[in-house]
CSV table of C-alpha atoms and ligand atoms in Angstrom, one decimal:
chain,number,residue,atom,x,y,z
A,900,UNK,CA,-43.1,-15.8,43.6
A,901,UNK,CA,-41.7,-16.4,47.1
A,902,UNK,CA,-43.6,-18.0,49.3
A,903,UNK,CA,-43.9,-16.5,52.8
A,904,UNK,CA,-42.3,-19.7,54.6
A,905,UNK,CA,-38.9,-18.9,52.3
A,906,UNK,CA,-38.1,-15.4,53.8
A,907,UNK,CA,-35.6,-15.5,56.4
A,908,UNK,CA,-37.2,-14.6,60.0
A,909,UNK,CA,-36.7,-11.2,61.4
A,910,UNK,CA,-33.9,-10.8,64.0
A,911,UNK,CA,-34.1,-8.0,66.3
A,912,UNK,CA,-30.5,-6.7,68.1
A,913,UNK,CA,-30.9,-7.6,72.1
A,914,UNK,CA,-32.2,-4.0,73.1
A,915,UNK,CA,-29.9,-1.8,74.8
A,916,UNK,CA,-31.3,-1.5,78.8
A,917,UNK,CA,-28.9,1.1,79.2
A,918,UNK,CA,-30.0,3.3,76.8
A,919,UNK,CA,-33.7,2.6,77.0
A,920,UNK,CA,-33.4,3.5,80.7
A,921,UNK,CA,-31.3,6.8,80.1
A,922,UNK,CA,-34.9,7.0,77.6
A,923,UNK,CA,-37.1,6.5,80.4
A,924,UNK,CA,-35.3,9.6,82.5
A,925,UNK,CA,-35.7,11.8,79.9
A,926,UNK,CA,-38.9,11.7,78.2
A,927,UNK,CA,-41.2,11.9,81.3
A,928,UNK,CA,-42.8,9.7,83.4
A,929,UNK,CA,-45.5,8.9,80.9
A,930,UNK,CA,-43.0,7.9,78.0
A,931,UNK,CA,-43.6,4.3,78.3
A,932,UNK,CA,-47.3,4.9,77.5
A,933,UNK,CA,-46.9,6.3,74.1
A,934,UNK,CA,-49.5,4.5,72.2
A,935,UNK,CA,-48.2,5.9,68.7
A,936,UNK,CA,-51.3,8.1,68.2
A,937,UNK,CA,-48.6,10.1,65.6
A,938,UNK,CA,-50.0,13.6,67.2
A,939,UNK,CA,-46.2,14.3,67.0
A,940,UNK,CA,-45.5,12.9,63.9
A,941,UNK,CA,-48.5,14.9,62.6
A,942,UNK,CA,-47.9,18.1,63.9
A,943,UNK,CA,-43.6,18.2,63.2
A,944,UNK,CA,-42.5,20.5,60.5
A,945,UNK,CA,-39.5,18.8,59.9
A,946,UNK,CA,-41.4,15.8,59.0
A,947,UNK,CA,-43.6,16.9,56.8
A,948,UNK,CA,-41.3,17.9,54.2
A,949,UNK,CA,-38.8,15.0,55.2
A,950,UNK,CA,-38.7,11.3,56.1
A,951,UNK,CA,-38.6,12.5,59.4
A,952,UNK,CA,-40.7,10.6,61.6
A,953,UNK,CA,-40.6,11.4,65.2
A,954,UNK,CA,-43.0,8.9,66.2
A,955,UNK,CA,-40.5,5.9,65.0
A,956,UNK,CA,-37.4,7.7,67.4
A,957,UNK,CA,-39.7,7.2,70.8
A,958,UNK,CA,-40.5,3.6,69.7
A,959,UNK,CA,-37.1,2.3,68.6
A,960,UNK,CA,-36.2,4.3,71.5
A,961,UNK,CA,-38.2,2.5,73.5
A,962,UNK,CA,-37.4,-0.8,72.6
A,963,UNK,CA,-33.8,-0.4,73.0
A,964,UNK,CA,-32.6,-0.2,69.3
A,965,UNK,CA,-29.8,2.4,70.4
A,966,UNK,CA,-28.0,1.7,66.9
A,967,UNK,CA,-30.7,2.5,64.7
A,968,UNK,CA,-31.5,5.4,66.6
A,969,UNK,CA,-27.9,7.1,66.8
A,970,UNK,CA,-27.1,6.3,63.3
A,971,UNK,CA,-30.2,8.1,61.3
A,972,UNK,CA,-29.3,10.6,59.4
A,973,UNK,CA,-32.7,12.4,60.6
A,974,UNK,CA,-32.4,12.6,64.2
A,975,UNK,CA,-30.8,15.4,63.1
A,976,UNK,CA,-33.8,17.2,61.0
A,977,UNK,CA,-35.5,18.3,64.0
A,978,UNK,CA,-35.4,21.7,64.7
A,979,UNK,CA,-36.5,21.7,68.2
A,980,UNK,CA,-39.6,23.6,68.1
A,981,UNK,CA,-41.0,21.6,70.7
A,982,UNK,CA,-44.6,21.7,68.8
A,983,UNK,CA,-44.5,18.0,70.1
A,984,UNK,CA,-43.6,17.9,73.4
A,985,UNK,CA,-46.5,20.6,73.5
A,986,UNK,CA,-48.9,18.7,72.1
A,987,UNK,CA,-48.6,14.8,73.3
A,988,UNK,CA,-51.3,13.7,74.9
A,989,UNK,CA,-49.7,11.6,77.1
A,990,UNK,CA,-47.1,14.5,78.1
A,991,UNK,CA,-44.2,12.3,76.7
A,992,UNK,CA,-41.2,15.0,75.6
A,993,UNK,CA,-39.9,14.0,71.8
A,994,UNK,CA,-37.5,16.5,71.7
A,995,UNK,CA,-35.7,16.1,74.8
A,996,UNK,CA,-35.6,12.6,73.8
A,997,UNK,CA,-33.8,13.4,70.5
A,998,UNK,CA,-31.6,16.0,72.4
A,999,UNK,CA,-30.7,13.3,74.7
A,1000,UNK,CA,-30.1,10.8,71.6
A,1001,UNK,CA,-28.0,13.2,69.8
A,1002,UNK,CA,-25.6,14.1,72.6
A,1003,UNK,CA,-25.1,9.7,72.6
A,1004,UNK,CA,-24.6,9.9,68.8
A,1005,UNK,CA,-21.8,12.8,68.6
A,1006,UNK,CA,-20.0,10.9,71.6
A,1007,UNK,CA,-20.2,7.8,69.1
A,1008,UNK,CA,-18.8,9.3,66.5
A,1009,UNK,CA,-21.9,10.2,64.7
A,1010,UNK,CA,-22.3,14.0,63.2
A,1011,UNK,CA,-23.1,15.7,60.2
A,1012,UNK,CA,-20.1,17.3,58.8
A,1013,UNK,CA,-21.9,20.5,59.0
A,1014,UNK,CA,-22.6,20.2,62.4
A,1015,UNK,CA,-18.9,19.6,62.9
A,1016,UNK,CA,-17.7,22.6,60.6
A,1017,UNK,CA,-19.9,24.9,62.2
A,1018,UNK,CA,-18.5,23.9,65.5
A,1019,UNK,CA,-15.4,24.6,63.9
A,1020,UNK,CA,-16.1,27.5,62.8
A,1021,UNK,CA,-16.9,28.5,66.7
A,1022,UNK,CA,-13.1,27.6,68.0
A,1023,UNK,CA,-11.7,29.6,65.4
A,1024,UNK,CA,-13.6,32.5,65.2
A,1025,UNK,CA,-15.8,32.7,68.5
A,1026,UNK,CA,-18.9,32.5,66.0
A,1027,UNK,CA,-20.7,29.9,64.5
A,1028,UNK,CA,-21.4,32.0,61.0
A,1029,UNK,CA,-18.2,34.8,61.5
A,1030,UNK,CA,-17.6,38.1,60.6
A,1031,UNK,CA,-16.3,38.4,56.9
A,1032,UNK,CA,-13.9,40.9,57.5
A,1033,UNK,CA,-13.2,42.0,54.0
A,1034,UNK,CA,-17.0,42.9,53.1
A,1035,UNK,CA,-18.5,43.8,56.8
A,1036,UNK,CA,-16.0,46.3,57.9
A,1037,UNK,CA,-16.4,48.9,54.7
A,1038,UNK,CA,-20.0,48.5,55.1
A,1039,UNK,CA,-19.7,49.2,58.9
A,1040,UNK,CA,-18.0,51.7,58.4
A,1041,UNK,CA,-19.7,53.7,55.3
A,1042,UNK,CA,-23.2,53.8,57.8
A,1043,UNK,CA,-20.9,55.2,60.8
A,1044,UNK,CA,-20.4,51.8,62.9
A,1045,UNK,CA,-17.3,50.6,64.0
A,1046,UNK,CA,-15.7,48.4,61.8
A,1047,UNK,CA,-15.8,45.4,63.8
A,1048,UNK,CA,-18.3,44.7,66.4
A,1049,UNK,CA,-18.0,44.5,70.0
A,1050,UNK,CA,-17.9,40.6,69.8
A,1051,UNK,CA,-15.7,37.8,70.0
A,1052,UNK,CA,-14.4,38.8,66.4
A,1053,UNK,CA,-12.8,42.1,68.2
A,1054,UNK,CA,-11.5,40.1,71.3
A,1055,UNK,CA,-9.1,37.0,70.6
A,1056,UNK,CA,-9.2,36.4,74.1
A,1057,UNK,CA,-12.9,35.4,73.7
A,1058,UNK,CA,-11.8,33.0,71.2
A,1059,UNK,CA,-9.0,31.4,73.6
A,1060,UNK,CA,-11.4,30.9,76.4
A,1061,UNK,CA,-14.0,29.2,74.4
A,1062,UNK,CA,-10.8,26.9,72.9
A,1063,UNK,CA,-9.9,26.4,76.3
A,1064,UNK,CA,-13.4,25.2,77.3
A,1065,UNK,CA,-12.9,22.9,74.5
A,1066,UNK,CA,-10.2,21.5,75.0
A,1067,UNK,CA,-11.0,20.7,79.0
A,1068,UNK,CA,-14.3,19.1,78.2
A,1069,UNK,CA,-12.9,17.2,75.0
A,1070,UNK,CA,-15.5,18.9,72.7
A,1071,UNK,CA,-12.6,20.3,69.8
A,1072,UNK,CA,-12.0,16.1,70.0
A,1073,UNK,CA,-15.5,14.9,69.2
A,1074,UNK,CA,-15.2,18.3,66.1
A,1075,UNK,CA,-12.1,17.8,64.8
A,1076,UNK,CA,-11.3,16.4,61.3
A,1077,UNK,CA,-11.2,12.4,61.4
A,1078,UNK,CA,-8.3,10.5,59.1
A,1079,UNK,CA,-10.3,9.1,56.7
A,1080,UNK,CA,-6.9,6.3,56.7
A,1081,UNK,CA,-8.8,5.4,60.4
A,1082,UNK,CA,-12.2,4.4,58.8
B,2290,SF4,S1,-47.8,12.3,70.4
B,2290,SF4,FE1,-47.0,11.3,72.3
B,2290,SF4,S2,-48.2,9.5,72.6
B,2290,SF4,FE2,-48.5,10.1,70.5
B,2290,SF4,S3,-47.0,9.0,69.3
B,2290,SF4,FE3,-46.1,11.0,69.8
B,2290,SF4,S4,-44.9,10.6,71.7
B,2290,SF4,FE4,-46.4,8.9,71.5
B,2291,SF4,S1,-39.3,19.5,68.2
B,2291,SF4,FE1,-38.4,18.4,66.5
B,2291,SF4,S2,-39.6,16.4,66.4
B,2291,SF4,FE2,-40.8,17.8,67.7
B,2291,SF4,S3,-42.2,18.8,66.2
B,2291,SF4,FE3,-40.4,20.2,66.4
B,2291,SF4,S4,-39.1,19.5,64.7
B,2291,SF4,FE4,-40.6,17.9,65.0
């Protein structure tokens, strides 16, 4: 058996200040008192089918472990129902935190590839889940509809606007396809 003196010690990364600060600003004035009563934890549908565990995001959040927190794959199971931020005793606001965490993790390179081909999806079509032509417009058509709807799939000038947003504020950058080659 190992003894406990034979384990190597624990070593924390230096917290990020930056990040715990940009924390501070966005869960409320009370977020530093979260005593980890788990209210959220307790009440998140996400997490109760999941790993998910709302709770551990304010602390490592909190102590500056912006690595940890940007990385997990569950920051993204949230579904922002806000049943936290409703029900924290202390007033602290979970989801704007993980909101707030998220935005830092795409910037870092750090999305689920459905997340990105969704986004995809939205510069090519205008939609996130788009019109498919081939089945739609006969089905449109047989109950007396026009065949395509008055959206962004009937104007490709929609499309180019939203591209153009894209392209000006970098987003079709932080969506695109990486080469794996770069990794
Ligand atoms: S409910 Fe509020 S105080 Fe309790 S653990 Fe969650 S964030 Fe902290
Ligand atoms: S907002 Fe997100 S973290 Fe909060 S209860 Fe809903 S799913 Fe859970």
């Amino acid at each position: 058996m190992t003894s406990a003196e034979e384990k190597p010690p624990i070593v924390l990364d230096e917290p990020d200040r930056e990040f715990v600060e940009m924390i501070k600003r966005t869960g409320g004035p009370n977020i530093q008192s979260c005593y980890q009563c788990g209210t959220c934890s307790g009440s998140c549908p996400a997490g109760a089918r999941t790993n998910f565990l709302v709770r551990g995001i304010i602390r490592k959040a909190l102590l500056g472990m912006k690595q940890e927190c940007i990385s997990a794959p569950e920051l993204w199971y949230c579904t922002t129902c806000y049943t936290c931020t409703d029900r924290c005793p202390q007033d602290v606001k979970p989801t704007d935190v993980i909101k707030a965490i998220r935005n830092i993790a795409v910037q870092e390179g750090y999305m689920l590839q459905n997340h990105q081909k969704v986004a995809q999806k939205v510069l090519e079509t205008g939609h996130a889940v788009p019109l498919d032509k081939e089945s739609w417009q006969k089905l449109r058509e047989k109950v007396g509809l026009e065949p395509i709807p008055p959206n962004a799939s009937r104007f490709p000038e929609a499309i180019a606007d939203v591209v153009k947003i894209a392209k000006k504020t970098h987003f079709d950058k932080l969506v695109e396809d990486k080469d794996e080659d770069e990794e």
